């Protein structure tokens, strides 16, 4: 496919890298000549002059043939969200045969804005998307060909979207290694408020409390703090646009969160009588945490995890899995902990809860060690 | 040294693994026979009968010689925090020559409780500690010999602490690979409120908002949410004890955080006029984030980062660092991004801000590519 990418920041340049690597013909365009040239130098595609479709004058290789496609199959708008609607409308006008899509992280307001700018037939060629990928660093310099691998790529099509155009966008998204999901724009926006926008705000608020802490206090920072505040390094300009674009949904979740925060603050004031309230707050967090799907986007089925102690000797794992197989048990997931300095390894085997007991009894009868205290529930990892 | 560890959960068992690996003679004791045996099986030390100092009857090896030390040099109390004071007092009584320390994560209240239970001369043998290490999993089963490696190990001694006893505790902590820090208990508690306890509560609150979200919404979860909520999987029982023990400090930080949260909620209600307020909230988070030291506990000096584009050819890095050396520039840190699917690599070189410009001019004159947009400030990583 011929794909034209408008906006060569982190997402645009990463998309160019991923599609180029898969043999697609990618052209690039950015309002910043430096940014588009950087993306091209990194291998994200060729810079073209958008107006004429001819190779841009400032390309690195003056001898390159003028093969820029005047008729891209797909135009991807990867600009900052506050100009996305206008750029989408212009692209629908400039490329009258192309399918136009975007990567903006808020969909309802953007669709409303696009509707006010384009004709009904142009609108049929627009398919809003949101690849759920990013880094705390921005710009083409941070681009990665595998940025979208195994990440959700949300497509907000509707019943009026022509099948052939939808198929093109699905094919492009799939070629980046992403997992395609279809969602209504409103459901998408409610979802990202919870899984992305509120976590961003809260991460920033936690980091903000460190501004005036003495350095000897901050020196105690551990992995927990680093994880919670990693995204607090994000760009204020971009996030202001995202939060403004999804203000209602974000505000609604933050108000719920504040209610629970108030309960914790009140419990801490109560003193010894507060343990039940504090335990509840942490337990509710456990409950929400357990619903988060694994890295590769599996459904958040709660599997039972059976932990088996295994001696660190050759052939042990093979023997373990043969024994599990002989019991007729289907292993959903497993993980081996190669902790250093221990005489014994530990294998976590995830199975559907209904057969946990059967598996444990079977393995114990075959002489395997299953420390009782290790039986726990968790989502697949 | 002979080290006796009381409490063989995650911290106690990990400590036993680390010290055993370093040739120390480690004995273990836990109210749960299963837990202490598991820790011993993993290689954390030998189980002994605390009362007599003799080898416990239920040890794995019935032929093991009875070499349990009746006189440990150090006793480490690694029990849950709510029983730590009582166990410390008992240990001071049971082992009249030993230095007694602990690993509890709140120090002021614990010290006050210990003071009410022991004599003045016993108190001189107690040195409160807090190794800042942990995992979201608990129990000996999750123990790791390298749990303390490069982690801060806070020692709360005072002017009455005998030098020799302090030296023993420092030696033990250092042998786990931890970095020793000396702090007043009150400063420690204020610090952990900000860098550990508040992040825990907030992580739990964010995860809690996912409890009733439809699965199709949660399917959009990305790395940001996973990072922010990783510690939301923590144990409610343990955390209730920790938060109750440090209630005042935690409450004070949460109230500051709530004030900023209220500002964000108000800004989201304002609509378009709110961009400045939202940008400020994210920017304050950037500011706090920049103060967090690197993984290995370096001071959070803000270095200037110069990003150089390098072709992926042999000898390039050697040539780059020769050129930097020829410029007389001292490199504080560097990082290479091996992103797949790109024609060019990217090297981040951290230097003191004062020489950033000099380095850039020097490298540009030697023909290196430094994309202007990539110049950024960040803490060392």
XYZ file of C-alpha atoms in Angstrom:
762
model
C 0.000 0.000 0.000
C 0.984 3.612 -0.484
C 0.681 5.357 2.874
C 1.144 9.085 3.355
C 1.844 10.175 6.941
C 1.195 13.776 7.971
C 3.048 14.629 11.184
C 6.382 12.940 11.891
C 6.463 12.952 15.694
C 6.814 9.816 17.794
C 3.689 8.097 16.431
C 3.995 9.207 12.804
C 7.675 8.304 12.547
C 7.182 4.985 14.348
C 4.319 4.122 11.992
C 6.550 4.997 9.030
C 9.305 2.722 10.340
C 6.895 -0.157 10.927
C 5.172 0.137 7.535
C 8.437 0.650 5.589
C 9.836 -2.469 7.219
C 6.782 -4.348 5.937
C 7.282 -3.256 2.346
C 4.738 -0.464 2.179
C 5.539 2.698 0.221
C 5.595 5.434 2.876
C 5.750 9.175 2.266
C 6.156 11.770 5.012
C 5.081 15.339 5.566
C 5.496 17.669 8.547
C 5.191 21.414 9.056
C 8.740 21.267 10.422
C 11.293 20.578 7.637
C 13.793 19.413 10.289
C 11.337 16.964 11.821
C 10.310 15.421 8.507
C 13.929 15.112 7.370
C 14.895 13.461 10.674
C 12.096 10.904 10.272
C 13.240 10.201 6.701
C 16.876 9.844 7.819
C 15.773 7.320 10.435
C 14.162 5.235 7.715
C 10.489 6.106 8.254
C 9.807 6.965 4.593
C 10.409 9.563 1.880
C 9.713 13.250 2.307
C 7.332 14.594 -0.328
C 5.841 17.921 -1.143
C 2.268 17.384 -0.128
C 0.741 19.896 -2.548
C 2.140 18.343 -5.719
C 3.035 14.858 -4.607
C 6.589 15.342 -5.871
C 9.730 14.557 -3.930
C 10.620 17.439 -1.596
C 13.537 19.647 -2.573
C 15.454 19.166 0.650
C 15.644 15.381 0.624
C 18.993 13.832 1.519
C 19.513 12.216 -1.862
C 19.256 14.710 -4.728
C 19.457 11.879 -7.268
C 16.451 10.005 -5.875
C 13.818 9.430 -8.549
C 10.606 11.406 -8.232
C 8.427 8.465 -7.366
C 6.329 10.111 -4.701
C 2.757 8.837 -4.930
C 0.290 11.510 -5.897
C -2.464 9.079 -4.943
C -1.848 7.426 -1.583
C -4.199 4.609 -0.622
C -4.237 5.795 2.984
C -3.402 9.143 4.579
C -2.585 8.962 8.289
C -2.932 12.201 10.235
C -0.479 12.019 13.150
C -0.378 15.675 14.130
C -0.943 17.099 17.630
C -4.630 16.642 18.548
C -5.550 20.341 18.485
C -4.967 20.616 14.720
C -6.041 17.083 13.792
C -9.601 17.951 12.682
C -8.407 20.655 10.293
C -5.621 18.468 8.849
C -8.056 15.559 8.378
C -10.463 17.847 6.475
C -7.630 19.148 4.277
C -6.406 15.613 3.565
C -9.898 14.489 2.534
C -9.918 17.434 0.098
C -6.332 17.008 -1.204
C -6.521 13.236 -1.720
C -10.039 12.633 -3.093
C -9.553 8.875 -3.513
C -7.676 8.113 -0.296
C -8.933 6.683 2.965
C -8.010 9.154 5.706
C -7.358 8.037 9.258
C -5.690 9.508 12.354
C -4.013 8.473 15.607
C -5.480 11.021 18.036
C -6.149 9.759 21.547
C -9.626 11.304 21.996
C -12.268 10.391 19.428
C -15.720 11.867 20.169
C -14.887 15.571 19.981
C -12.562 15.047 17.021
C -15.309 13.285 15.047
C -17.734 16.103 15.861
C -15.211 18.683 14.640
C -14.476 16.758 11.442
C -18.227 16.511 10.729
C -18.516 20.303 10.762
C -15.666 20.634 8.224
C -16.337 18.016 5.564
C -19.087 16.794 3.252
C -21.093 13.648 3.872
C -19.275 11.732 1.122
C -15.890 12.888 2.420
C -16.871 11.684 5.883
C -17.350 8.155 4.517
C -13.634 8.121 3.683
C -12.597 9.092 7.240
C -12.023 6.358 9.817
C -10.898 7.534 13.265
C -8.243 5.410 14.949
C -6.259 5.359 18.159
C -3.228 3.133 18.348
C -2.667 2.732 22.108
C 1.090 3.136 21.975
C 3.476 5.755 23.201
C 6.568 6.558 25.184
C 7.347 9.222 27.755
C 9.761 10.645 25.176
C 8.472 12.458 22.125
C 9.575 13.254 18.590
C 10.849 11.164 15.679
C 14.111 10.731 17.596
C 12.264 8.400 19.997
C 10.534 6.460 17.193
C 10.591 2.658 17.203
C 9.449 0.270 14.487
C 7.988 -2.020 17.127
C 6.115 0.693 19.038
C 2.753 -0.801 18.027
C 3.645 -4.470 18.431
C 1.011 -6.299 20.474
C -0.628 -2.967 21.396
C -4.356 -2.309 20.918
C -5.196 -0.306 17.777
C -8.705 1.065 18.231
C -10.784 1.649 15.087
C -13.890 3.811 15.461
C -15.780 3.006 12.280
C -19.590 3.015 12.045
C -22.272 1.343 9.928
C -21.722 3.895 7.110
C -18.021 3.040 6.719
C -17.449 1.220 3.405
C -16.104 -2.306 3.959
C -13.200 -1.843 1.526
C -11.897 1.272 3.305
C -12.255 -0.370 6.706
C -10.325 -3.349 5.322
C -7.449 -1.091 4.253
C -7.130 0.462 7.698
C -7.340 -2.939 9.400
C -4.616 -4.273 7.077
C -2.341 -1.312 7.805
C -2.849 -1.559 11.577
C -2.276 -5.310 11.525
C 0.959 -4.852 9.567
C 2.396 -2.774 12.433
C 1.942 -5.781 14.704
C -0.940 -4.139 16.586
C -4.137 -5.901 17.703
C -7.195 -4.322 16.105
C -10.198 -3.468 18.304
C -13.466 -1.886 17.184
C -15.079 0.591 19.580
C -17.697 3.306 19.556
C -15.980 6.714 20.001
C -17.829 7.392 23.270
C -16.899 4.026 24.748
C -13.316 4.609 23.627
C -13.175 7.978 25.372
C -14.639 6.616 28.614
C -12.079 3.811 28.484
C -9.018 5.976 27.907
C -10.117 8.282 30.726
C -9.752 5.314 33.100
C -6.783 3.476 31.599
C -4.698 6.400 30.384
C -5.772 9.940 31.246
C -6.494 9.523 34.967
C -3.314 7.462 35.522
C -1.374 10.303 33.826
C -2.848 12.992 36.096
C -2.358 10.947 39.234
C 1.218 10.073 38.295
C 1.922 13.796 37.838
C 0.316 14.620 41.201
C 2.445 12.043 43.036
C 5.617 13.337 41.384
C 4.608 16.900 42.186
C 4.765 16.108 45.928
C 8.510 15.535 45.514
C 9.252 19.059 44.286
C 10.187 20.421 47.695
C 11.307 17.232 49.439
C 14.914 17.322 50.682
C 17.299 15.302 48.510
C 18.087 12.957 51.424
C 14.397 12.012 51.456
C 14.165 11.512 47.698
C 17.257 9.304 47.854
C 14.948 6.623 49.318
C 13.024 6.369 46.052
C 12.388 2.767 45.076
C 10.982 0.893 42.113
C 7.423 1.501 43.310
C 7.810 5.266 43.082
C 9.679 4.987 39.769
C 6.867 2.911 38.270
C 4.082 5.130 39.572
C 5.811 8.310 38.338
C 7.413 7.126 35.080
C 4.741 8.799 32.943
C 4.992 11.978 35.038
C 7.837 12.830 32.612
C 5.269 13.279 29.826
C 4.912 16.429 27.741
C 2.604 19.070 29.322
C 1.669 20.574 25.946
C 0.451 17.322 24.450
C -1.312 16.235 27.634
C -3.126 19.526 28.010
C -4.621 18.933 24.564
C -5.570 15.351 25.403
C -7.137 16.203 28.779
C -9.033 19.182 27.394
C -10.360 16.962 24.598
C -11.717 14.393 27.056
C -12.500 16.718 29.973
C -15.930 15.358 30.933
C -14.956 11.695 31.061
C -11.715 12.421 32.921
C -13.433 14.672 35.426
C -16.059 12.047 36.187
C -13.426 9.398 37.015
C -11.345 11.878 39.043
C -14.378 12.759 41.168
C -14.906 9.069 42.007
C -11.213 8.772 42.828
C -11.368 11.845 45.054
C -14.250 10.333 47.032
C -12.104 7.286 47.803
C -9.109 9.520 48.580
C -11.242 11.454 51.075
C -12.118 8.171 52.784
C -8.442 7.253 53.117
C -7.557 10.680 54.526
C -10.422 10.398 57.035
C -9.314 6.884 58.010
C -5.738 8.049 58.639
C -7.109 10.694 60.986
C -9.164 8.125 62.901
C -6.101 6.272 64.152
C -6.266 2.648 65.365
C -9.955 2.250 64.487
C -9.168 2.884 60.836
C -7.535 -0.393 59.861
C -10.678 -1.781 58.225
C -11.084 1.299 56.031
C -7.428 1.303 54.976
C -7.436 -2.429 54.246
C -10.545 -1.902 52.129
C -8.855 0.816 50.054
C -5.881 -1.431 49.268
C -8.159 -4.442 48.651
C -10.298 -2.479 46.168
C -7.056 -1.644 44.384
C -6.196 -5.365 44.267
C -9.591 -6.006 42.731
C -9.119 -3.403 39.998
C -5.542 -4.517 39.384
C -6.661 -8.109 38.820
C -8.856 -6.977 35.920
C -5.977 -5.552 33.876
C -5.173 -7.859 30.996
C -1.714 -9.259 30.371
C 0.922 -7.516 28.306
C -0.148 -9.164 25.122
C -3.723 -8.124 25.507
C -5.276 -11.414 26.540
C -8.655 -11.164 28.200
C -8.279 -10.600 31.963
C -9.495 -14.047 32.884
C -8.481 -14.775 36.429
C -6.497 -17.965 36.367
C -5.476 -19.938 39.391
C -1.713 -20.013 39.800
C -0.064 -23.147 41.142
C 3.524 -22.582 42.244
C 5.799 -25.591 42.158
C 9.271 -25.711 43.694
C 11.711 -27.356 41.322
C 15.331 -28.355 41.860
C 17.706 -26.613 39.474
C 18.735 -29.768 37.607
C 18.598 -30.682 33.911
C 15.401 -32.294 32.703
C 13.290 -31.133 35.629
C 11.022 -28.859 33.614
C 10.470 -31.497 30.962
C 9.492 -33.958 33.678
C 7.152 -31.409 35.300
C 5.317 -30.649 32.074
C 5.085 -34.310 31.187
C 3.455 -34.946 34.570
C 1.042 -32.033 34.066
C 0.190 -33.352 30.613
C -0.384 -36.849 31.994
C -2.923 -35.328 34.402
C -4.838 -34.008 31.383
C -4.450 -30.410 32.544
C -4.262 -27.549 30.031
C -1.663 -24.960 31.049
C -2.806 -21.406 30.184
C 0.467 -19.717 31.023
C 3.605 -20.430 32.942
C 6.539 -18.514 34.292
C 9.849 -19.626 35.742
C 11.590 -17.519 38.348
C 15.353 -17.691 37.825
C 16.151 -15.967 41.105
C 19.851 -15.969 41.778
C 21.271 -17.348 45.009
C 18.613 -20.003 45.509
C 18.924 -23.746 45.489
C 15.421 -24.167 44.121
C 13.601 -22.636 41.185
C 9.932 -21.833 41.218
C 7.487 -22.420 38.391
C 4.123 -20.629 38.294
C 1.577 -22.585 36.290
C -1.687 -20.804 35.444
C -4.763 -22.957 34.971
C -8.512 -22.372 34.959
C -9.620 -22.205 38.601
C -11.875 -25.273 38.334
C -8.943 -27.643 37.920
C -6.510 -26.049 40.381
C -7.193 -28.542 43.178
C -7.032 -31.526 40.835
C -3.658 -30.335 39.515
C -2.251 -29.791 42.989
C -3.354 -33.195 44.240
C -1.970 -34.838 41.105
C 1.400 -33.119 41.332
C 1.758 -33.757 45.064
C 1.057 -37.450 44.440
C 3.874 -37.452 41.864
C 6.253 -36.032 44.483
C 6.349 -32.335 43.472
C 6.618 -29.655 46.172
C 3.787 -27.082 46.251
C 4.182 -24.675 49.199
C 0.653 -24.038 50.370
C 1.316 -20.366 51.060
C 2.101 -19.751 47.429
C -1.367 -20.475 46.127
C -2.635 -17.161 44.891
C -4.908 -15.671 42.299
C -3.741 -13.245 39.687
C -4.413 -12.221 36.130
C -2.288 -13.729 33.426
C 1.014 -11.954 33.041
C 29.109 -13.200 61.279
C 26.392 -15.275 62.892
C 23.038 -13.745 61.963
C 19.726 -14.926 63.381
C 16.662 -13.891 61.383
C 13.247 -13.869 63.059
C 10.474 -13.869 60.463
C 11.032 -15.650 57.158
C 8.757 -13.695 54.840
C 9.963 -11.952 51.700
C 12.497 -9.709 53.461
C 13.743 -12.186 56.053
C 14.203 -15.001 53.546
C 15.836 -12.688 50.989
C 18.223 -11.432 53.650
C 19.051 -15.017 54.575
C 19.775 -15.860 50.929
C 21.992 -12.798 50.482
C 23.964 -13.330 53.706
C 24.337 -17.106 53.227
C 25.712 -16.452 49.732
C 28.299 -14.161 51.337
C 29.507 -16.807 53.774
C 27.652 -15.660 56.881
C 26.201 -18.254 59.245
C 22.456 -17.676 59.073
C 19.821 -19.199 61.336
C 16.078 -18.810 60.811
C 13.011 -18.688 63.016
C 9.343 -18.114 62.219
C 6.076 -18.675 64.060
C 5.010 -20.706 61.022
C 6.922 -24.033 60.809
C 6.004 -24.252 57.104
C 7.322 -20.775 56.357
C 10.637 -21.278 58.146
C 11.161 -24.664 56.498
C 10.425 -23.206 53.063
C 13.004 -20.470 53.632
C 15.557 -23.068 54.724
C 14.778 -25.256 51.691
C 15.359 -22.267 49.431
C 18.831 -21.834 50.937
C 18.211 -18.891 53.269
C 19.781 -20.547 56.328
C 19.237 -23.211 58.975
C 16.123 -23.501 61.075
C 16.872 -23.411 64.793
C 14.850 -23.663 67.922
C 15.025 -20.123 69.196
C 14.623 -20.971 72.886
C 17.624 -23.290 73.112
C 19.632 -22.362 70.060
C 19.634 -25.990 68.961
C 18.777 -27.250 65.512
C 15.006 -27.532 65.083
C 13.535 -31.027 65.084
C 11.754 -30.655 61.755
C 14.782 -29.712 59.680
C 15.079 -31.380 56.269
C 18.329 -33.128 57.095
C 18.083 -35.241 60.262
C 21.840 -35.919 60.146
C 22.817 -32.231 60.181
C 25.150 -31.455 63.095
C 23.721 -29.335 65.854
C 25.804 -26.257 65.153
C 23.123 -23.655 65.685
C 24.647 -20.545 67.249
C 23.358 -19.879 70.742
C 25.041 -16.495 70.521
C 24.287 -14.712 67.260
C 26.247 -11.506 66.589
C 23.166 -9.911 65.063
C 19.465 -10.679 65.401
C 17.320 -9.303 62.573
C 13.608 -8.930 63.333
C 11.765 -9.265 60.020
C 8.241 -9.886 61.311
C 5.113 -7.980 60.304
C 5.342 -4.415 61.697
C 2.526 -4.768 64.238
C 4.461 -7.326 66.293
C 7.969 -5.962 65.635
C 8.308 -3.979 68.895
C 7.439 -6.976 71.055
C 9.725 -9.331 69.104
C 12.598 -6.809 69.297
C 12.172 -6.570 73.073
C 12.116 -10.362 73.408
C 15.217 -10.700 71.224
C 17.118 -8.150 73.354
C 16.211 -10.282 76.372
C 16.917 -13.691 74.788
C 20.281 -12.732 73.234
C 21.967 -10.491 75.829
C 25.154 -10.011 73.782
C 23.652 -9.576 70.331
C 22.982 -6.430 68.363
C 19.280 -6.417 67.476
C 17.991 -4.717 64.350
C 14.818 -4.833 62.264
C 13.532 -4.125 58.776
C 10.211 -2.400 59.522
C 9.224 0.365 57.139
C 8.101 2.939 59.747
C 10.655 3.937 62.405
C 9.403 6.653 64.787
C 6.471 4.835 66.385
C 8.381 1.557 66.490
C 11.262 3.175 68.393
C 8.798 4.731 70.835
C 7.181 1.325 71.438
C 10.539 -0.412 71.909
C 11.565 2.253 74.449
C 8.546 1.411 76.615
C 9.455 -2.296 76.605
C 13.216 -2.435 77.240
C 15.878 -1.141 79.623
C 18.235 1.690 78.771
C 21.197 -0.636 78.307
C 19.121 -2.985 76.141
C 18.125 -0.012 74.003
C 21.799 0.641 73.233
C 21.932 -2.732 71.498
C 18.924 -1.947 69.246
C 19.520 -0.231 65.908
C 16.409 0.364 63.778
C 16.827 -0.223 60.055
C 14.746 -0.080 56.914
C 16.067 -1.740 53.790
C 14.097 -0.071 50.983
C 13.437 -3.236 49.032
C 10.370 -5.241 48.262
C 8.212 -6.858 45.665
C 4.472 -6.872 45.068
C 4.607 -10.579 45.920
C 5.123 -11.711 49.481
C 6.458 -14.696 51.375
C 9.708 -16.672 51.260
C 8.557 -18.108 47.944
C 9.191 -14.691 46.366
C 12.592 -14.226 48.057
C 15.613 -13.192 45.991
C 19.268 -13.048 47.045
C 19.677 -9.817 45.081
C 16.587 -8.108 46.514
C 18.745 -5.531 48.324
C 21.332 -4.970 45.596
C 21.856 -1.248 44.985
C 18.844 -0.439 47.174
C 19.019 2.090 50.030
C 19.373 0.509 53.496
C 18.395 3.144 56.033
C 20.017 2.953 59.481
C 18.405 4.991 62.253
C 21.146 5.033 64.883
C 21.691 7.913 67.300
C 24.579 9.398 69.306
C 24.157 6.724 72.022
C 24.658 3.830 69.575
C 28.019 2.120 70.255
C 30.362 2.364 67.246
C 31.102 -1.367 67.228
C 27.427 -2.349 67.048
C 26.761 0.229 64.342
C 29.738 -1.192 62.437
C 28.259 -4.705 62.553
C 24.938 -3.547 61.127
C 26.673 -1.503 58.402
C 28.808 -4.531 57.492
C 25.772 -6.791 57.264
C 23.778 -4.310 55.171
C 26.739 -3.720 52.863
C 27.176 -7.468 52.357
C 23.664 -7.675 50.877
C 24.772 -5.229 48.179
C 22.663 -2.408 49.629
C 23.766 1.226 49.930
C 23.774 2.351 53.558
C 22.128 5.668 54.461
C 21.894 7.217 57.938
C 18.681 9.064 58.765
C 16.813 10.355 61.781
C 13.633 8.249 62.295
C 11.366 11.273 61.799
C 13.071 12.284 58.546
C 12.873 8.670 57.408
C 9.140 8.523 58.063
C 8.470 11.808 56.256
C 10.510 10.514 53.323
C 8.781 7.133 52.995
C 5.393 8.860 53.180
C 6.306 10.690 49.959
C 8.338 8.050 48.112
C 6.504 4.902 49.167
C 3.278 5.194 51.162
C 1.479 7.870 49.133
C 2.446 6.221 45.810
C 0.972 2.967 47.204
C -2.350 4.569 48.144
C -2.645 6.438 44.872
C -1.781 3.347 42.848
C -4.548 1.480 44.680
C -7.029 4.304 44.049
C -6.303 4.334 40.303
C -6.690 0.548 40.104
C -9.901 0.763 42.122
C -11.508 2.855 39.337
C -11.213 -0.176 37.046
C -13.387 -2.419 39.226
C -16.602 -1.757 37.343
C -15.212 -0.805 33.934
C -16.438 -3.046 31.095
C -13.808 -5.517 29.908
C -13.753 -3.934 26.435
C -12.604 -0.696 28.092
C -9.942 -2.357 30.240
C -8.623 -4.114 27.126
C -7.114 -0.744 26.179
C -4.746 -0.854 29.164
C -1.228 0.159 28.217
C 2.183 0.220 29.835
C 1.399 3.530 31.570
C -1.521 2.017 33.482
C 0.469 -1.146 34.210
C 3.315 0.874 35.678
C 1.077 3.152 37.742
C -0.908 0.222 39.149
C 1.793 -2.455 39.530
C 2.017 -1.933 43.296
C -1.786 -1.940 43.574
C -1.336 -5.725 43.794
C 0.244 -5.297 47.249
C -1.003 -7.026 50.374
C -3.789 -5.124 52.208
C -2.865 -6.602 55.596
C 0.759 -5.486 55.489
C -0.083 -2.078 54.053
C -2.728 -1.384 56.640
C -0.048 -1.859 59.308
C 2.417 0.372 57.456
C -0.098 3.170 56.808
C -1.430 3.087 60.349
C 2.139 3.320 61.642
C 2.877 6.424 59.600
C -0.614 7.939 59.552
C 0.276 11.568 60.296
C 3.008 11.901 57.682
C 0.972 10.111 55.029
C -2.127 12.152 55.728
C -0.209 15.400 55.431
C 1.134 14.517 51.966
C -2.275 13.229 50.813
C -3.903 16.512 51.807
C -1.403 18.429 49.647
C -2.058 16.030 46.796
C -5.817 16.434 47.185
C -5.478 20.207 46.896
C -3.744 19.805 43.541
C -6.301 17.190 42.474
C -9.098 19.641 43.264
C -7.391 22.204 41.014
C -7.270 19.717 38.133
C -10.931 18.787 38.596
C -11.889 22.469 38.629
C -9.780 23.111 35.518
C -11.477 20.271 33.642
C -14.844 21.851 34.432
C -13.691 25.253 33.139
C -13.311 23.995 29.581
C -11.144 25.809 27.012
C -9.892 28.403 29.503
C -8.299 25.664 31.585
C -5.286 24.785 29.440
C -2.869 26.794 31.561
C -3.955 25.064 34.767
C -3.745 21.594 33.239
C -0.334 22.285 31.694
C 0.847 23.479 35.102
C -0.270 20.262 36.799
C 1.651 18.118 34.304
C 4.673 20.460 34.430
C 4.819 20.277 38.246
C 4.861 16.515 37.847
C 7.801 16.842 35.411
C 9.609 18.919 38.031
C 9.109 16.356 40.775
C 9.955 13.481 38.423
C 13.282 15.114 37.494
C 14.347 14.993 41.157
C 14.096 11.209 41.445
C 17.566 9.691 41.436
C 18.609 7.013 38.985
C 18.194 3.317 39.593
C 21.516 2.979 41.302
C 20.866 5.759 43.740
C 23.010 8.507 42.267
C 22.168 12.005 43.430
C 19.481 13.516 41.209
C 21.815 15.951 39.500
C 20.163 17.205 36.356
C 22.533 16.521 33.509
C 22.169 17.901 30.034
C 21.585 15.135 27.511
C 23.086 15.486 24.051
C 21.572 13.052 21.557
C 23.766 12.079 18.639
C 22.571 10.176 15.576
C 25.054 7.473 14.640
C 25.137 5.181 11.628
C 24.940 1.527 12.565
C 28.451 0.652 11.341
C 31.402 -0.952 13.139
C 33.751 1.438 14.915
C 31.288 4.309 15.061
C 30.935 4.368 18.842
C 34.696 4.188 19.354
C 35.126 7.144 16.995
C 32.378 9.111 18.787
C 33.895 8.619 22.228
C 37.379 9.426 20.920
C 36.007 12.714 19.544
C 34.254 13.489 22.851
C 37.478 12.730 24.719
C 39.473 14.959 22.356
C 37.072 17.791 23.261
C 38.066 17.330 26.910
C 34.474 16.558 27.917
C 33.711 14.237 30.841
C 30.757 11.950 30.069
C 28.589 11.352 33.157
C 26.399 8.692 31.602
C 25.480 7.415 28.199
C 22.837 5.257 26.674
C 22.484 3.718 23.249
C 19.070 3.085 21.777
C 19.141 -0.103 19.724
C 15.698 0.460 18.266
C 14.885 -2.110 15.659
C 13.850 -1.114 12.151
C 15.965 2.035 11.997
C 18.923 2.855 9.802
C 20.479 5.048 12.475
C 21.226 4.498 16.130
C 20.922 7.191 18.746
C 23.356 7.810 21.576
C 22.360 9.898 24.603
C 25.398 11.449 26.268
C 24.830 13.061 29.682
C 27.151 15.904 30.659
C 27.086 18.707 33.207
C 24.878 21.455 31.771
C 27.707 24.015 31.645
C 29.528 22.186 28.856
C 26.530 21.089 26.802
C 26.879 23.832 24.207
C 30.639 23.343 23.903
C 30.134 19.602 23.317
C 27.447 20.168 20.691
C 29.520 22.713 18.781
C 32.570 20.453 18.947
C 30.695 17.377 17.720
C 28.915 19.256 14.944
C 32.293 20.572 13.738
C 33.532 16.984 13.604
C 30.611 16.037 11.387
C 28.269 14.347 13.899
C 24.504 14.761 13.565
C 22.715 16.279 16.575
C 19.011 16.808 15.870
C 18.198 20.067 17.597
C 14.782 18.861 18.693
C 16.349 16.125 20.752
C 18.148 18.393 23.179
C 16.426 17.792 26.462
C 17.075 17.832 30.156
C 16.558 14.843 32.343
C 17.940 13.161 35.428
C 20.503 10.434 34.979
C 18.928 7.113 34.256
